[in-house]
Amino acid sequence: MTILFHNARLIDPEAGTDEIGSLLIRDGRILARSEVGPDVGPESGGSHDALLRAHALSPSDVEMIDCAGKCLAPGIVDIGVKVCEPGERHKESYKSAGLAAAAGGVTTIVTRPDTTPTIDSPETLEFVTRRAQADAPVNVLPMAALTKAREGREMTEIGFLMDAGAVAFTDCDHVIRDTKVFSRALTYARSCGALVMAHPQEPILSGGAAATSGKFAALRGLPAVSPMAERMGLDRDIALLEMTGARYHADQITTARALPALERAKNNGLDITAGTSIHHLTLNELDVADYRTFFKVKPPLRSEDDRLAVIEAVRVGLIDVISSMHTPQDEESKRLPFEEAAAGAVALETLLPAAMRLYHAGLLDLPTLFRAMALNPARRLGLASGRLAVGAPADLVLFDPDVPVVMDRFQLQSKSKNTPFDTQRMQGRVLATYVAGQTVYRRDA
């Protein structure tokens, strides 16, 4: 199949450009592209006629898709998605997560191993891989646990798990307290070339916390954790990286205090990248307001100063990745007192419209956003996607960044509906999503 996207606003995170142009797709890959410059309107039609002639094609040979000046960008690569299979399929299945991802412009989900049982053996990994291939319309790449049952005592069989398809290793929000166990796991991961994703927190300080320490948490009477817990956890992990030379990704950096340590580690040549969640970029601690548990996430929402510092770190490239940290929780887990409620929020479908808040506020431009949501995560995992380059997979999202939307959680594809953006006015809507050139989602008018 050959497809020509024309009249498109091409968002290229690799080149850092945002220009009107055309994209030619064949056999699931980008065959060619052309631009007509940033000052030419969509009515010009781009230079798609020349693009067709250059490949000896006529309009009758291709499927023509008029993008009408809307944005065409690489599909989002979302690291850290929780799918609740096996064990809690009523919260989220590979089918529902795949549909939610497609509706949100996410073409690759990188799944977490914090299931029941934990994904810590080749057999469990093969089960979820088969289920994902059968049920999900998007690419699914599984991560495996770094230690058995995520208990931090005995490392998993990293080599066998890599052979079975694990793309990275993480104990998720279970911080490995035994430094010797963690150092041995990092050393072994390095010998296998494996990527380790960790949750930078000092586990004793952060245990039981439901908010970030400060005046607001004190007034609400909530158990809180200092932002220094994140800095302390990152400092420990960086020291172990210096010792082992492992490949490392911090799943969420959410405080200003952690940023200087991250910058020093990168300047010292360590193989370290860092991510943050869309919730920590668009919400702050005050959003908890009257103990609204849909705003309870891990780590807890931070101060406005922290939020702005982390946005700036994304802008300059110090923080590499923006992810949804999609964590489904059912109603029974959330309709509890704030301290007892489960942490987490669904975000596969709200990731892009939430990111548009940063764009419309003038804080991050579209190429920078897609550098963090598509290009950098793909590069970190060694994927060819996340780009609009010739030869790259045709994993694409077509979206309108300006259309107003009132978020309705009951319209989400996810089985769980625990989004903090329910009833909020937002801007940005996915119009269509393509995986290897195939349409996996198209919004009806």
Short mmCIF file of C-alpha atoms in Angstrom, two decimals:
data_model
loop_
_atom_site.label_atom_id
_atom_site.label_comp_id
_atom_site.label_asym_id
_atom_site.label_seq_id
_atom_site.Cartn_x
_atom_site.Cartn_y
_atom_site.Cartn_z
CA MET A 1 0.00 0.00 0.00
CA THR A 2 1.23 3.48 -0.91
CA ILE A 3 -0.17 6.49 0.95
CA LEU A 4 0.48 10.19 0.41
CA PHE A 5 -0.18 12.58 3.28
CA HIS A 6 -0.37 16.11 1.86
CA ASN A 7 -1.28 19.54 3.19
CA ALA A 8 0.29 18.34 6.44
CA ARG A 9 2.02 20.35 9.13
CA LEU A 10 5.03 18.07 9.60
CA ILE A 11 6.35 18.03 13.17
CA ASP A 12 9.93 16.72 12.93
CA PRO A 13 11.56 16.30 16.36
CA GLU A 14 14.85 15.17 14.84
CA ALA A 15 15.31 18.28 12.72
CA GLY A 16 13.42 20.50 15.17
CA THR A 17 11.14 21.78 12.39
CA ASP A 18 7.43 22.53 12.05
CA GLU A 19 6.66 23.01 8.34
CA ILE A 20 3.96 22.38 5.78
CA GLY A 21 4.77 19.43 3.55
CA SER A 22 3.96 15.96 2.30
CA LEU A 23 4.89 12.46 3.37
CA LEU A 24 4.90 9.41 1.10
CA ILE A 25 4.43 5.98 2.71
CA ARG A 26 5.00 2.57 1.15
CA ASP A 27 5.00 -0.89 2.74
CA GLY A 28 4.81 0.48 6.24
CA ARG A 29 7.79 2.84 5.96
CA ILE A 30 8.40 6.45 4.99
CA LEU A 31 9.45 6.48 1.36
CA ALA A 32 9.92 10.21 0.82
CA ARG A 33 8.97 13.63 2.16
CA SER A 34 8.96 17.21 1.00
CA GLU A 35 8.43 20.59 2.62
CA VAL A 36 7.42 23.93 1.23
CA GLY A 37 8.71 26.07 4.10
CA PRO A 38 7.24 27.51 7.28
CA ASP A 39 5.67 30.56 5.63
CA VAL A 40 3.48 28.71 3.12
CA GLY A 41 -0.11 27.93 4.02
CA PRO A 42 -1.75 24.53 3.70
CA GLU A 43 -3.74 25.65 0.67
CA SER A 44 -0.52 25.34 -1.36
CA GLY A 45 -0.85 21.58 -1.21
CA GLY A 46 2.85 21.18 -0.54
CA SER A 47 5.00 19.76 -3.31
CA HIS A 48 3.27 16.42 -3.43
CA ASP A 49 2.92 16.43 -7.22
CA ALA A 50 6.69 16.59 -7.57
CA LEU A 51 7.00 13.90 -4.91
CA LEU A 52 4.77 11.58 -6.92
CA ARG A 53 6.61 12.30 -10.17
CA ALA A 54 9.97 11.60 -8.53
CA HIS A 55 8.74 8.08 -7.74
CA ALA A 56 6.92 7.51 -11.04
CA LEU A 57 3.53 7.56 -9.36
CA SER A 58 0.24 9.14 -10.31
CA PRO A 59 -2.55 10.15 -7.89
CA SER A 60 -4.48 7.04 -8.93
CA ASP A 61 -1.61 4.85 -7.69
CA VAL A 62 -1.78 6.06 -4.10
CA GLU A 63 -4.24 6.67 -1.31
CA MET A 64 -4.35 10.46 -0.95
CA ILE A 65 -4.93 11.79 2.56
CA ASP A 66 -5.51 15.54 2.77
CA CYS A 67 -4.39 16.62 6.26
CA ALA A 68 -5.96 20.08 5.82
CA GLY A 69 -3.07 21.79 7.59
CA LYS A 70 -3.31 19.61 10.69
CA CYS A 71 -0.20 18.28 12.45
CA LEU A 72 1.43 15.03 11.37
CA ALA A 73 4.05 13.78 13.81
CA PRO A 74 5.84 10.56 14.75
CA GLY A 75 3.69 8.30 16.90
CA ILE A 76 4.28 8.60 20.64
CA VAL A 77 6.55 6.01 22.29
CA ASP A 78 5.27 5.73 25.86
CA ILE A 79 7.66 4.23 28.42
CA GLY A 80 6.15 2.96 31.68
CA VAL A 81 2.60 1.90 30.81
CA LYS A 82 0.90 -0.45 33.24
CA VAL A 83 -1.32 -3.09 31.68
CA CYS A 84 -2.94 -5.18 34.37
CA GLU A 85 -2.53 -8.56 32.70
CA PRO A 86 -1.97 -10.98 34.29
CA GLY A 87 -3.86 -10.64 37.56
CA GLU A 88 -6.09 -7.55 37.35
CA ARG A 89 -7.61 -7.69 33.91
CA HIS A 90 -10.70 -5.89 35.18
CA LYS A 91 -8.58 -2.73 35.51
CA GLU A 92 -6.91 -2.85 32.08
CA SER A 93 -6.33 -5.47 29.40
CA TYR A 94 -4.01 -5.43 26.42
CA LYS A 95 -7.03 -4.89 24.20
CA SER A 96 -8.35 -1.88 26.14
CA ALA A 97 -4.88 -0.42 26.64
CA GLY A 98 -4.12 -0.84 22.94
CA LEU A 99 -7.35 0.90 21.95
CA ALA A 100 -6.63 3.71 24.43
CA ALA A 101 -3.11 4.09 23.07
CA ALA A 102 -4.32 4.27 19.48
CA ALA A 103 -6.94 6.87 20.43
CA GLY A 104 -4.19 8.89 22.13
CA GLY A 105 -1.69 8.85 19.26
CA VAL A 106 0.57 6.36 21.07
CA THR A 107 1.96 3.86 18.57
CA THR A 108 4.33 2.01 20.94
CA ILE A 109 3.68 1.21 24.58
CA VAL A 110 6.52 0.00 26.79
CA THR A 111 4.83 -1.94 29.55
CA ARG A 112 5.76 -2.31 33.21
CA PRO A 113 6.20 -5.64 35.01
CA ASP A 114 4.26 -4.72 38.17
CA THR A 115 1.50 -7.24 37.51
CA THR A 116 0.16 -10.16 39.57
CA PRO A 117 2.27 -12.24 39.31
CA THR A 118 5.24 -10.08 38.50
CA ILE A 119 6.74 -10.40 35.02
CA ASP A 120 10.02 -11.86 36.23
CA SER A 121 10.39 -15.09 34.25
CA PRO A 122 10.62 -15.91 30.53
CA GLU A 123 7.36 -17.88 30.77
CA THR A 124 5.36 -14.94 32.15
CA LEU A 125 6.98 -12.61 29.64
CA GLU A 126 6.09 -14.91 26.75
CA PHE A 127 2.48 -15.04 27.98
CA VAL A 128 2.05 -11.26 27.98
CA THR A 129 3.86 -10.97 24.65
CA ARG A 130 1.45 -13.41 23.01
CA ARG A 131 -1.55 -11.66 24.57
CA ALA A 132 -0.32 -8.24 23.42
CA GLN A 133 0.32 -9.42 19.86
CA ALA A 134 -3.14 -10.93 19.68
CA ASP A 135 -5.12 -8.09 21.24
CA ALA A 136 -3.34 -4.73 20.92
CA PRO A 137 -3.49 -2.71 17.67
CA VAL A 138 -0.25 -0.85 18.56
CA ASN A 139 3.33 -1.99 19.16
CA VAL A 140 3.85 -3.44 22.64
CA LEU A 141 7.35 -3.79 24.11
CA PRO A 142 7.50 -5.42 27.55
CA MET A 143 9.86 -4.62 30.39
CA ALA A 144 10.74 -7.26 32.97
CA ALA A 145 11.44 -7.04 36.68
CA LEU A 146 15.02 -6.46 37.81
CA THR A 147 14.59 -8.62 40.93
CA LYS A 148 12.32 -11.58 41.52
CA ALA A 149 8.80 -10.54 42.56
CA ARG A 150 10.21 -6.97 42.73
CA GLU A 151 11.29 -7.76 46.28
CA GLY A 152 14.84 -6.43 45.91
CA ARG A 153 16.52 -9.60 47.13
CA GLU A 154 17.49 -11.72 44.12
CA MET A 155 18.06 -10.55 40.56
CA THR A 156 16.10 -12.05 37.71
CA GLU A 157 17.59 -14.00 34.81
CA ILE A 158 18.34 -10.90 32.78
CA GLY A 159 19.93 -12.68 29.83
CA PHE A 160 17.09 -15.17 29.40
CA LEU A 161 14.52 -12.39 29.74
CA MET A 162 16.26 -10.34 27.06
CA ASP A 163 16.18 -13.39 24.78
CA ALA A 164 12.44 -13.62 25.48
CA GLY A 165 11.94 -9.99 24.40
CA ALA A 166 12.40 -7.75 27.45
CA VAL A 167 13.54 -4.29 26.33
CA ALA A 168 14.44 -2.99 29.82
CA PHE A 169 14.39 -4.01 33.48
CA THR A 170 12.69 -2.28 36.37
CA ASP A 171 11.18 -2.91 39.77
CA CYS A 172 8.92 0.10 39.11
CA ASP A 173 8.14 2.00 42.31
CA HIS A 174 9.69 -0.69 44.53
CA VAL A 175 13.07 0.87 45.26
CA ILE A 176 15.80 -1.73 45.83
CA ARG A 177 16.94 -0.96 49.35
CA ASP A 178 19.90 -3.37 49.43
CA THR A 179 22.67 -1.46 47.68
CA LYS A 180 24.72 -4.61 47.18
CA VAL A 181 21.85 -6.34 45.37
CA PHE A 182 21.29 -3.29 43.19
CA SER A 183 25.00 -2.93 42.34
CA ARG A 184 25.21 -6.60 41.36
CA ALA A 185 22.12 -6.29 39.21
CA LEU A 186 23.54 -3.19 37.49
CA THR A 187 26.85 -4.97 36.90
CA TYR A 188 25.13 -7.97 35.36
CA ALA A 189 22.83 -5.74 33.29
CA ARG A 190 25.87 -3.94 31.94
CA SER A 191 27.47 -7.24 30.88
CA CYS A 192 24.27 -8.01 28.93
CA GLY A 193 23.88 -4.49 27.52
CA ALA A 194 20.52 -4.20 29.29
CA LEU A 195 18.80 -0.94 30.15
CA VAL A 196 17.76 -0.53 33.80
CA MET A 197 14.90 1.82 34.68
CA ALA A 198 14.72 2.91 38.32
CA HIS A 199 12.49 5.03 40.53
CA PRO A 200 14.69 7.63 42.27
CA GLN A 201 13.39 7.90 45.82
CA GLU A 202 14.88 7.40 49.25
CA PRO A 203 12.50 4.62 50.34
CA ILE A 204 12.46 5.28 54.09
CA LEU A 205 11.68 8.99 53.75
CA SER A 206 9.10 8.47 51.04
CA GLY A 207 7.35 5.51 52.65
CA GLY A 208 3.64 6.16 53.19
CA ALA A 209 3.76 9.67 51.73
CA ALA A 210 0.65 11.00 50.01
CA ALA A 211 1.81 14.57 49.31
CA THR A 212 4.90 16.74 49.00
CA SER A 213 5.95 18.35 52.27
CA GLY A 214 5.12 22.01 52.70
CA LYS A 215 2.41 24.34 53.93
CA PHE A 216 -0.32 22.82 51.79
CA ALA A 217 0.29 19.25 53.00
CA ALA A 218 0.47 20.48 56.59
CA LEU A 219 -2.85 22.33 56.30
CA ARG A 220 -4.48 19.24 54.80
CA GLY A 221 -2.98 16.96 57.43
CA LEU A 222 -1.50 14.65 54.79
CA PRO A 223 1.59 12.46 55.33
CA ALA A 224 4.24 14.10 53.19
CA VAL A 225 7.72 13.56 51.78
CA SER A 226 10.46 16.13 51.21
CA PRO A 227 11.63 16.72 47.63
CA MET A 228 15.08 15.81 48.99
CA ALA A 229 14.01 12.14 48.99
CA GLU A 230 14.12 12.18 45.20
CA ARG A 231 17.51 13.89 45.19
CA MET A 232 18.90 11.37 47.71
CA GLY A 233 17.62 8.42 45.71
CA LEU A 234 19.10 9.80 42.50
CA ASP A 235 22.44 10.52 44.19
CA ARG A 236 22.68 6.90 45.31
CA ASP A 237 21.83 5.57 41.87
CA ILE A 238 24.36 7.87 40.21
CA ALA A 239 27.09 6.64 42.56
CA LEU A 240 26.26 3.06 41.58
CA LEU A 241 26.35 4.01 37.90
CA GLU A 242 29.85 5.42 38.37
CA MET A 243 30.82 2.11 39.94
CA THR A 244 29.18 -0.23 37.44
CA GLY A 245 28.96 1.68 34.13
CA ALA A 246 25.43 0.41 33.53
CA ARG A 247 22.80 1.88 31.20
CA TYR A 248 20.24 3.69 33.37
CA HIS A 249 16.98 5.56 32.96
CA ALA A 250 15.29 7.44 35.84
CA ASP A 251 11.57 6.93 35.36
CA GLN A 252 10.41 10.23 36.89
CA ILE A 253 12.38 13.32 37.85
CA THR A 254 9.86 15.72 39.38
CA THR A 255 11.78 18.17 41.60
CA ALA A 256 14.18 21.04 41.03
CA ARG A 257 16.52 19.65 43.69
CA ALA A 258 17.28 16.56 41.60
CA LEU A 259 18.20 18.44 38.43
CA PRO A 260 21.78 19.55 39.32
CA ALA A 261 22.74 15.96 40.17
CA LEU A 262 21.27 14.75 36.87
CA GLU A 263 23.17 17.43 34.96
CA ARG A 264 26.47 16.54 36.64
CA ALA A 265 25.97 12.86 35.86
CA LYS A 266 25.37 13.60 32.19
CA ASN A 267 28.34 15.97 32.02
CA ASN A 268 30.51 13.25 33.58
CA GLY A 269 29.68 10.94 30.70
CA LEU A 270 27.48 8.43 32.52
CA ASP A 271 25.00 6.48 30.42
CA ILE A 272 21.97 8.08 32.07
CA THR A 273 18.68 9.43 30.78
CA ALA A 274 15.67 10.68 32.68
CA GLY A 275 11.94 10.97 32.22
CA THR A 276 9.04 12.73 33.82
CA SER A 277 5.29 12.25 33.70
CA ILE A 278 2.77 14.43 31.96
CA HIS A 279 0.96 14.90 35.28
CA HIS A 280 3.99 16.45 36.95
CA LEU A 281 4.36 18.82 33.98
CA THR A 282 0.77 20.02 33.95
CA LEU A 283 -0.47 19.75 37.57
CA ASN A 284 0.84 20.81 40.97
CA GLU A 285 0.25 20.01 44.62
CA LEU A 286 -2.63 22.48 44.91
CA ASP A 287 -4.70 20.42 42.47
CA VAL A 288 -5.28 17.88 45.22
CA ALA A 289 -7.58 20.54 46.72
CA ASP A 290 -10.34 18.81 48.68
CA TYR A 291 -8.62 15.43 48.82
CA ARG A 292 -9.42 14.48 45.23
CA THR A 293 -7.90 11.02 44.91
CA PHE A 294 -7.73 11.08 41.10
CA PHE A 295 -4.85 13.53 41.66
CA LYS A 296 -2.96 11.08 43.87
CA VAL A 297 0.05 9.85 41.91
CA LYS A 298 3.50 8.53 42.76
CA PRO A 299 5.65 10.46 43.39
CA PRO A 300 3.12 13.02 44.70
CA LEU A 301 2.40 16.20 42.78
CA ARG A 302 5.00 18.88 43.45
CA SER A 303 5.10 22.65 43.96
CA GLU A 304 4.59 25.08 41.10
CA ASP A 305 8.28 26.03 41.25
CA ASP A 306 9.22 22.38 40.80
CA ARG A 307 6.80 22.02 37.90
CA LEU A 308 8.28 25.00 36.05
CA ALA A 309 11.84 23.81 36.72
CA VAL A 310 11.06 20.39 35.27
CA ILE A 311 9.43 21.94 32.19
CA GLU A 312 12.59 23.99 31.61
CA ALA A 313 14.67 20.81 32.00
CA VAL A 314 12.59 19.19 29.25
CA ARG A 315 13.01 22.26 27.04
CA VAL A 316 16.81 22.24 27.25
CA GLY A 317 17.04 18.46 26.95
CA LEU A 318 18.22 17.71 30.49
CA ILE A 319 15.10 15.57 30.98
CA ASP A 320 14.85 13.36 27.93
CA VAL A 321 11.43 11.70 28.04
CA ILE A 322 7.81 12.60 28.75
CA SER A 323 5.59 9.63 29.48
CA SER A 324 2.05 8.99 30.62
CA MET A 325 2.97 6.66 33.53
CA HIS A 326 -0.44 5.15 32.76
CA THR A 327 -1.63 3.43 35.97
CA PRO A 328 -5.20 2.14 35.94
CA GLN A 329 -7.05 1.91 39.25
CA ASP A 330 -10.64 0.86 39.71
CA GLU A 331 -13.30 2.86 41.52
CA GLU A 332 -12.94 0.82 44.71
CA SER A 333 -9.21 1.68 44.88
CA LYS A 334 -9.81 5.41 44.49
CA ARG A 335 -13.00 6.03 46.47
CA LEU A 336 -11.16 5.90 49.77
CA PRO A 337 -9.69 8.49 52.16
CA PHE A 338 -6.79 10.22 50.42
CA GLU A 339 -4.09 8.50 52.48
CA GLU A 340 -5.53 5.05 51.79
CA ALA A 341 -6.42 5.52 48.11
CA ALA A 342 -4.28 3.85 45.47
CA ALA A 343 -1.85 6.08 43.58
CA GLY A 344 -1.90 6.46 39.82
CA ALA A 345 -3.86 7.83 36.87
CA VAL A 346 -4.76 6.65 33.40
CA ALA A 347 -3.17 8.84 30.75
CA LEU A 348 -2.75 7.08 27.41
CA GLU A 349 -5.57 9.10 25.85
CA THR A 350 -4.93 12.33 27.76
CA LEU A 351 -1.16 12.48 27.20
CA LEU A 352 -1.33 14.47 23.97
CA PRO A 353 -4.08 16.98 24.93
CA ALA A 354 -2.35 17.51 28.27
CA ALA A 355 0.93 18.13 26.45
CA MET A 356 -0.87 20.72 24.33
CA ARG A 357 -1.33 22.76 27.52
CA LEU A 358 2.43 23.26 27.54
CA TYR A 359 2.38 24.20 23.85
CA HIS A 360 -0.46 26.70 24.14
CA ALA A 361 1.13 28.25 27.23
CA GLY A 362 4.27 28.94 25.15
CA LEU A 363 6.43 26.74 27.39
CA LEU A 364 7.37 24.02 24.88
CA ASP A 365 7.05 23.97 21.09
CA LEU A 366 5.75 20.94 19.19
CA PRO A 367 9.14 19.61 17.95
CA THR A 368 10.45 19.74 21.54
CA LEU A 369 7.38 17.92 22.85
CA PHE A 370 7.70 15.17 20.26
CA ARG A 371 11.43 14.94 20.86
CA ALA A 372 10.55 13.96 24.42
CA MET A 373 7.46 11.87 23.63
CA ALA A 374 8.64 10.03 20.51
CA LEU A 375 12.25 10.52 19.38
CA ASN A 376 14.16 10.23 22.66
CA PRO A 377 12.29 7.21 24.06
CA ALA A 378 12.71 5.43 20.72
CA ARG A 379 16.43 6.20 20.69
CA ARG A 380 16.87 5.03 24.27
CA LEU A 381 15.32 1.69 23.37
CA GLY A 382 17.19 1.37 20.08
CA LEU A 383 14.05 1.71 17.94
CA ALA A 384 13.91 3.16 14.43
CA SER A 385 10.61 4.92 15.14
CA GLY A 386 10.03 8.39 16.58
CA ARG A 387 11.20 10.13 13.39
CA LEU A 388 9.90 11.41 10.08
CA ALA A 389 13.09 10.38 8.27
CA VAL A 390 13.06 8.39 5.04
CA GLY A 391 13.18 4.68 5.89
CA ALA A 392 11.67 5.09 9.35
CA PRO A 393 8.55 3.09 10.27
CA ALA A 394 5.33 4.83 9.32
CA ASP A 395 4.15 5.08 12.92
CA LEU A 396 2.34 8.41 12.83
CA VAL A 397 -0.24 10.54 14.59
CA LEU A 398 -2.43 13.14 12.86
CA PHE A 399 -3.82 15.66 15.33
CA ASP A 400 -5.36 19.08 15.67
CA PRO A 401 -3.58 21.02 18.45
CA ASP A 402 -6.19 23.75 18.63
CA VAL A 403 -9.61 22.09 18.82
CA PRO A 404 -11.29 22.59 22.23
CA VAL A 405 -12.21 19.47 24.16
CA VAL A 406 -14.08 18.89 27.41
CA MET A 407 -12.61 15.70 28.83
CA ASP A 408 -15.16 13.04 29.77
CA ARG A 409 -13.62 10.12 31.58
CA PHE A 410 -16.51 7.84 30.68
CA GLN A 411 -15.61 8.24 27.00
CA LEU A 412 -12.08 6.90 27.52
CA GLN A 413 -11.17 3.54 25.99
CA SER A 414 -9.38 2.41 29.17
CA LYS A 415 -11.34 0.10 31.44
CA SER A 416 -10.39 2.25 34.42
CA LYS A 417 -11.47 5.89 34.36
CA ASN A 418 -9.16 7.43 36.98
CA THR A 419 -8.04 10.55 35.15
CA PRO A 420 -7.38 13.87 36.93
CA PHE A 421 -8.49 15.69 33.77
CA ASP A 422 -12.14 14.66 33.99
CA THR A 423 -14.51 17.54 33.02
CA GLN A 424 -11.56 19.86 32.32
CA ARG A 425 -11.42 22.08 29.24
CA MET A 426 -8.44 21.13 27.09
CA GLN A 427 -7.14 21.76 23.59
CA GLY A 428 -5.91 19.13 21.17
CA ARG A 429 -7.43 16.02 19.66
CA VAL A 430 -6.04 12.99 17.86
CA LEU A 431 -7.64 12.63 14.43
CA ALA A 432 -5.94 9.42 13.27
CA THR A 433 -3.16 7.05 14.31
CA TYR A 434 -1.13 4.83 12.00
CA VAL A 435 1.11 1.87 12.87
CA ALA A 436 3.37 0.71 10.01
CA GLY A 437 1.14 2.69 7.66
CA GLN A 438 -2.03 0.93 8.80
CA THR A 439 -4.87 2.93 10.33
CA VAL A 440 -5.40 1.80 13.92
CA TYR A 441 -7.56 4.74 14.93
CA ARG A 442 -9.60 7.33 13.05
CA ARG A 443 -11.85 9.77 14.80
CA ASP A 444 -15.32 10.11 13.39
CA ALA A 445 -16.46 13.65 12.67
#
